[in-house]
Amino acid sequence: MSIQTASSDLRAFAKKPLNRRSFLGFVGAGAATAALAGCSTGTASTSGGLFSAEDIAGVIPNYYPVDFAVPDLVSVEGSTAGYLKLPTVLRKSVAKVPGSGGSYTALTPAWWTIPSSDNSYFKAVNKELGTTIKFQVSDGNTYGEKIQAVLASPNNVPDMVVIPSWNLPPKFDQAVTSLFADLSPYLAGDKVKDYPNLANIPTDSWKFSVFQGKLFGLPYPGEVIQNAFFYRKDIFDELGLPLPTDAESFIEILTEATDTSKNRWGSDDLWNAGQIMFGVPDKWTVIDGKLVHKFETDQYREALDWLTRLFKSGAVHPDAMAGNDQQANSRYEAGNTLVKSDGVGGWAESLARVLPSNPAYNTQAMDFFAADGGDPTLYKGSPTNIFSFINKKADEKAIKEMLAVADFIAAPFGTAEYQLLNSGVEGTHYDLDANGAPVLNAKGQAEVTSTYSFLVHPPVVQAHVEYPQFVTDYCNWSARMSAFAADPVLYGVQIQEPAKFGSLSKPFDDLKADVANGRKDLSALDDAIATWKSSGGNDLRKFYQKYLDA
């Protein structure tokens, strides 16, 4: 493979053995809650007041797309573009070594076995960066607690800090200004032209990285559609099962698929799927000009009733009914369940885990449908799923060096930089298969991770060239579904919710389990809503209403 000098997915990550809360699968689930930030009118919320769309436009980069490889499957209505093969020539998107010999610490999460910091992959990347990034890697499953502990000790905050959107701590909008550098002076408007790969990141992702009216975050962009109903097409075909077309046929087909004598159930817990099917808003909707929380909607009640009937049918795996979601992937991949709901990243992860031992394995995403069989009501996912921040103590020279490094890391598919970051060094970490696709060898599987990509990421594309049929299936599905995607009521601009409201939703998680399992009647939802309103729900509504009224 040749590399030519010229002026998104996490393929290596997907080859790792991952648990239920693995990054890409978890992003889809976490993004559903993260997407509630910001309002469609473009007014930003901070503890210091409101900022207009014009204010935000003045602090974010201008958009200048770059194109190093023409996608085989183009984006439609914001859907994910796809590539079926690597370009014959990988071009360099960064003309010279970006770093100037600096050394920086970076705190990042990991949902996989943490490799030694002294490995050939890190050394190879740092050499190309001209800068040493020393990662402080922490368990992703407890990363929220880690972030809070680190930020509570300002003198010990690393040079760069990665924070997933679902791990933003309480009062972060206040802490961000005292701990992290304002990047607006370096990236706003046409200043971003010094960093062409950063200029290629979509505008909405940058908007969502604005806190307190200033640009603090470097973004990891999200996809328009971030969740899916997955089904075992290989087993559906074997059993002669049709795909469901509405809520009732869904239960009927899952019941028909269930055969406990063969250790097979129709599905895992489909609560997320039920909410999507019934058009439950991400958090808020507007009815007669007023904000209504999803808990208060008819759609939420109908989705919970449907889930209860699904549980009662006997089609749901007993472990799922008991709340054991840690083994959901294992149940599905073993054929013990035939349908699950998950983040879209779980698709490729599952193929990587199962295909080596089961070449007939075929997992697919259903086309969404409304409960009544009509067109689905879908909401766009969060425009940014992960942020990284630069320590405020860094001087101008160090900030510019870290931004130059970020520009290298943000190189898109089709570049030598992207290939290095995602697969390592050819012959050392990966080899090319008969179709020219990179396949990690044992050393690559042990060392190559997505750690650098958490610092910043190019626009997400589907580039699992080792699975061309998957790329085709995924991108065609994404294109069909993106046509139904609409902006949530509160979308695209960062709003930090006061910490006192942080536990308001917890009783509904417990209630869902109690109602679905028959321990409580659906009417218990009325009392839960009344308690929610009096315990802070109405105050939370007022908090958000002022941004709609602005």
CSV table of C-alpha atoms in Angstrom, one decimal, residues 21 42 237 246 298 308 336 379 425 487:
chain,number,residue,atom,x,y,z
A,21,ARG,CA,-21.3,-1.4,28.0
A,42,GLY,CA,-30.2,28.1,19.0
A,237,ASP,CA,-34.8,-17.4,8.1
A,246,ASP,CA,-46.4,-3.1,14.1
A,298,ASP,CA,-49.5,9.1,26.3
A,308,THR,CA,-45.6,-5.3,30.1
A,336,ASN,CA,-30.6,-17.6,23.2
A,379,TYR,CA,-35.2,11.8,16.8
A,425,VAL,CA,1.6,-0.2,11.4
A,487,ASP,CA,-34.6,17.5,15.7
